[in-house]
Amino acid sequence: MVDFSSIPVVSYVFFAIFILVSLIHLLFCYEENELWRKITKPMCVGSLLVAVICYIPQYPLVYIGLAFGLLGDIFLLKKHKVWPFVLGMISFLINHILNIIQYIILSGATHYSYYVATGVGVALLILFGYRVCNKIVRTKPLAFGGDVYLGSLVYELTWAIICCAKGRFDFLFLGVLGGICFIISDIYLAYTSFVSNKKRRDFYIMATYLLAQTLIALGFCFTLMAA
């Protein structure tokens, strides 16, 4: 069980700031106010990052991953620009890789079959997904990068599920839900970036993305502190 009374007050303060700023940011996204959308966007994960650092400073994989997520947010402020998009994708890929490592540590999986089964599954997904990505993006390097990125999302979700199956269900089910939200957010981002732009796209992308980062971060925080 988590002793919520032991959580530092500063963590509560910055988490409250995160919720407030996120709601304000989503309002600007809904109104398609580009100036204030760009100003408030980095403040969202930025405040969540500080809350997590203050709560679990001894677990750097979690908050360094969030820091790369924040960096990705900043790169993606310039919509429809190729290199900011690529750098943002790389930043989020590192975010997911660090999350995967933390999930593997928490799972306690030592038998090689876990790594073979999950690795082969994701490799097959990447091979199958490349054709789909190439039809959408129509640029082979970008399609391959997007395919690998999608594979990292699925791999992260897979290890979150493994953790739950191995007895970490109390809080890491939040990570499973967060992983699903991340996939939804990024698929919609790719669709609206390369297929058909939609009205209020940033509202739907950011709503699912912020929910994803929140659920994953809380799942890690509560699980690690309850261990």
Tab-separated table of C-alpha atoms in Angstrom, residues 20-216:
chain	number	residue	atom	x	y	z
A	20	LEU	CA	-4.543	23.228	-13.805
A	21	VAL	CA	-2.107	24.029	-16.612
A	22	SER	CA	-3.219	20.960	-18.572
A	23	LEU	CA	-6.862	22.021	-18.410
A	24	ILE	CA	-5.938	25.534	-19.527
A	25	HIS	CA	-3.788	24.119	-22.330
A	26	LEU	CA	-6.604	21.863	-23.526
A	27	LEU	CA	-8.934	24.862	-23.568
A	28	PHE	CA	-6.528	26.722	-25.859
A	29	CYS	CA	-6.230	23.601	-28.026
A	30	TYR	CA	-10.011	23.384	-28.289
A	31	GLU	CA	-10.249	27.060	-29.235
A	32	GLU	CA	-7.302	26.575	-31.654
A	33	ASN	CA	-5.432	29.452	-30.089
A	34	GLU	CA	-1.976	28.709	-31.490
A	35	LEU	CA	-0.028	31.302	-29.504
A	36	TRP	CA	-1.214	30.225	-26.076
A	37	ARG	CA	-1.269	26.568	-27.075
A	38	LYS	CA	2.472	26.788	-27.727
A	39	ILE	CA	3.136	28.778	-24.554
A	40	THR	CA	1.280	26.409	-22.228
A	41	LYS	CA	2.242	23.080	-23.840
A	42	PRO	CA	5.712	22.655	-22.241
A	43	MET	CA	4.309	23.688	-18.849
A	44	CYS	CA	2.115	20.577	-18.699
A	45	VAL	CA	4.628	17.730	-18.650
A	46	GLY	CA	7.173	20.155	-17.151
A	47	SER	CA	5.130	20.487	-13.951
A	48	LEU	CA	4.401	16.736	-13.906
A	49	LEU	CA	8.138	16.121	-14.237
A	50	VAL	CA	8.925	18.248	-11.159
A	51	ALA	CA	6.195	16.466	-9.159
A	52	VAL	CA	7.663	13.058	-10.042
A	53	ILE	CA	11.253	14.124	-9.274
A	54	CYS	CA	10.192	15.352	-5.835
A	55	TYR	CA	8.297	12.114	-5.148
A	56	ILE	CA	10.749	9.467	-6.396
A	57	PRO	CA	14.179	11.129	-6.794
A	58	GLN	CA	15.834	7.721	-6.338
A	59	TYR	CA	14.287	6.328	-9.554
A	60	PRO	CA	15.803	8.359	-12.414
A	61	LEU	CA	14.537	6.154	-15.250
A	62	VAL	CA	11.001	7.440	-14.679
A	63	TYR	CA	11.693	11.152	-14.586
A	64	ILE	CA	14.458	11.122	-17.193
A	65	GLY	CA	11.934	9.426	-19.476
A	66	LEU	CA	9.450	12.204	-18.712
A	67	ALA	CA	12.165	14.774	-19.425
A	68	PHE	CA	12.579	13.334	-22.920
A	69	GLY	CA	8.799	13.461	-23.284
A	70	LEU	CA	8.952	17.161	-22.432
A	71	LEU	CA	11.716	17.618	-25.008
A	72	GLY	CA	9.502	15.899	-27.579
A	73	ASP	CA	6.676	18.295	-26.716
A	74	ILE	CA	8.955	21.237	-27.408
A	75	PHE	CA	10.143	19.843	-30.759
A	76	LEU	CA	6.566	19.215	-31.868
A	77	LEU	CA	5.551	22.813	-31.234
A	78	LYS	CA	6.387	23.341	-34.909
A	79	LYS	CA	3.673	21.338	-36.590
A	80	HIS	CA	4.136	19.869	-40.066
A	81	LYS	CA	7.907	20.518	-40.070
A	82	VAL	CA	9.932	17.409	-40.927
A	83	TRP	CA	13.027	17.787	-38.731
A	84	PRO	CA	11.197	18.935	-35.575
A	85	PHE	CA	8.855	15.986	-36.115
A	86	VAL	CA	11.799	13.563	-36.433
A	87	LEU	CA	13.566	14.976	-33.364
A	88	GLY	CA	10.322	14.831	-31.425
A	89	MET	CA	9.827	11.200	-32.433
A	90	ILE	CA	13.377	10.354	-31.309
A	91	SER	CA	12.791	12.080	-27.967
A	92	PHE	CA	9.580	10.153	-27.359
A	93	LEU	CA	11.288	6.933	-28.461
A	94	ILE	CA	13.881	7.429	-25.702
A	95	ASN	CA	11.004	8.150	-23.298
A	96	HIS	CA	9.448	4.784	-24.173
A	97	ILE	CA	12.756	2.890	-24.046
A	98	LEU	CA	13.412	4.129	-20.501
A	99	ASN	CA	9.858	3.158	-19.519
A	100	ILE	CA	10.418	-0.315	-20.997
A	101	ILE	CA	13.610	-0.750	-18.972
A	102	GLN	CA	11.768	0.266	-15.793
A	103	TYR	CA	8.953	-2.186	-16.549
A	104	ILE	CA	11.455	-5.006	-17.160
A	105	ILE	CA	13.127	-4.254	-13.814
A	106	LEU	CA	9.774	-4.248	-12.035
A	107	SER	CA	8.648	-7.467	-13.728
A	108	GLY	CA	11.602	-9.403	-12.340
A	109	ALA	CA	11.554	-11.479	-15.532
A	110	THR	CA	14.778	-13.474	-15.794
A	111	HIS	CA	13.864	-16.301	-18.161
A	112	TYR	CA	14.982	-15.723	-21.741
A	113	SER	CA	11.569	-16.786	-23.097
A	114	TYR	CA	10.060	-13.438	-22.050
A	115	TYR	CA	12.538	-11.516	-24.184
A	116	VAL	CA	12.386	-13.907	-27.134
A	117	ALA	CA	8.580	-13.983	-27.253
A	118	THR	CA	8.091	-10.232	-26.853
A	119	GLY	CA	10.996	-9.394	-29.170
A	120	VAL	CA	9.780	-11.675	-31.955
A	121	GLY	CA	6.239	-10.358	-31.590
A	122	VAL	CA	7.307	-6.735	-31.912
A	123	ALA	CA	9.680	-7.546	-34.799
A	124	LEU	CA	6.799	-9.142	-36.713
A	125	LEU	CA	4.641	-6.116	-35.958
A	126	ILE	CA	7.347	-3.796	-37.309
A	127	LEU	CA	7.701	-5.868	-40.486
A	128	PHE	CA	3.948	-5.865	-41.048
A	129	GLY	CA	3.503	-2.243	-40.058
A	130	TYR	CA	6.168	-0.894	-42.403
A	131	ARG	CA	3.971	-1.339	-45.459
A	132	VAL	CA	1.124	0.499	-43.774
A	133	CYS	CA	3.401	3.319	-42.575
A	134	ASN	CA	4.986	3.633	-46.005
A	135	LYS	CA	1.563	4.068	-47.634
A	136	ILE	CA	0.671	6.786	-45.126
A	137	VAL	CA	3.952	8.723	-44.928
A	138	ARG	CA	5.283	7.882	-48.428
A	139	THR	CA	8.840	8.630	-47.345
A	140	LYS	CA	10.758	5.428	-46.647
A	141	PRO	CA	13.139	6.670	-43.882
A	142	LEU	CA	10.314	8.447	-42.063
A	143	ALA	CA	8.019	5.458	-42.533
A	144	PHE	CA	10.655	3.110	-41.091
A	145	GLY	CA	11.275	5.444	-38.131
A	146	GLY	CA	7.559	5.737	-37.446
A	147	ASP	CA	7.190	1.973	-37.658
A	148	VAL	CA	9.996	1.405	-35.141
A	149	TYR	CA	8.453	4.041	-32.882
A	150	LEU	CA	5.076	2.311	-33.027
A	151	GLY	CA	6.836	-0.949	-32.180
A	152	SER	CA	8.315	0.682	-29.063
A	153	LEU	CA	4.823	1.744	-27.975
A	154	VAL	CA	3.526	-1.805	-28.321
A	155	TYR	CA	6.610	-3.220	-26.586
A	156	GLU	CA	6.119	-0.826	-23.660
A	157	LEU	CA	2.461	-1.822	-23.374
A	158	THR	CA	3.434	-5.495	-23.539
A	159	TRP	CA	5.840	-5.199	-20.604
A	160	ALA	CA	3.279	-3.247	-18.590
A	161	ILE	CA	0.867	-6.154	-19.110
A	162	ILE	CA	3.600	-8.651	-18.147
A	163	CYS	CA	4.203	-6.718	-14.911
A	164	CYS	CA	0.498	-6.903	-14.092
A	165	ALA	CA	0.422	-10.633	-14.874
A	166	LYS	CA	3.377	-11.186	-12.530
A	167	GLY	CA	1.570	-9.664	-9.547
A	168	ARG	CA	2.126	-5.917	-9.999
A	169	PHE	CA	-1.498	-5.233	-10.899
A	170	ASP	CA	-2.303	-2.905	-7.962
A	171	PHE	CA	-0.955	0.200	-9.675
A	172	LEU	CA	0.668	-0.825	-12.945
A	173	PHE	CA	-2.732	-1.342	-14.560
A	174	LEU	CA	-2.501	2.461	-14.795
A	175	GLY	CA	0.537	1.945	-17.030
A	176	VAL	CA	-1.472	-0.406	-19.249
A	177	LEU	CA	-4.209	2.203	-19.645
A	178	GLY	CA	-1.562	4.861	-20.228
A	179	GLY	CA	0.108	2.765	-22.918
A	180	ILE	CA	-3.218	2.376	-24.739
A	181	CYS	CA	-3.824	6.137	-24.547
A	182	PHE	CA	-0.320	6.774	-25.943
A	183	ILE	CA	-1.006	4.539	-28.945
A	184	ILE	CA	-4.336	6.264	-29.629
A	185	SER	CA	-2.741	9.709	-29.354
A	186	ASP	CA	0.174	8.926	-31.675
A	187	ILE	CA	-1.922	7.162	-34.293
A	188	TYR	CA	-4.236	10.174	-34.437
A	189	LEU	CA	-1.192	12.467	-34.604
A	190	ALA	CA	0.193	10.501	-37.561
A	191	TYR	CA	-3.188	10.408	-39.301
A	192	THR	CA	-3.794	14.146	-38.990
A	193	SER	CA	-0.197	14.954	-39.941
A	194	PHE	CA	0.069	12.809	-43.073
A	195	VAL	CA	-3.436	11.830	-44.200
A	196	SER	CA	-6.086	14.364	-43.312
A	197	ASN	CA	-5.903	17.319	-40.971
A	198	LYS	CA	-8.852	17.643	-38.611
A	199	LYS	CA	-10.405	20.518	-36.727
A	200	ARG	CA	-9.227	20.711	-33.112
A	201	ARG	CA	-6.665	17.953	-33.763
A	202	ASP	CA	-4.393	19.227	-30.981
A	203	PHE	CA	-7.184	18.966	-28.427
A	204	TYR	CA	-7.693	15.240	-29.043
A	205	ILE	CA	-3.973	14.523	-29.380
A	206	MET	CA	-3.027	16.327	-26.188
A	207	ALA	CA	-5.998	15.057	-24.154
A	208	THR	CA	-5.013	11.425	-24.761
A	209	TYR	CA	-1.272	12.176	-24.550
A	210	LEU	CA	-1.456	13.998	-21.202
A	211	LEU	CA	-3.691	11.255	-19.825
A	212	ALA	CA	-1.126	8.694	-21.011
A	213	GLN	CA	1.838	10.415	-19.361
A	214	THR	CA	-0.147	10.898	-16.151
A	215	LEU	CA	-1.277	7.276	-15.875
A	216	ILE	CA	2.184	5.878	-16.650
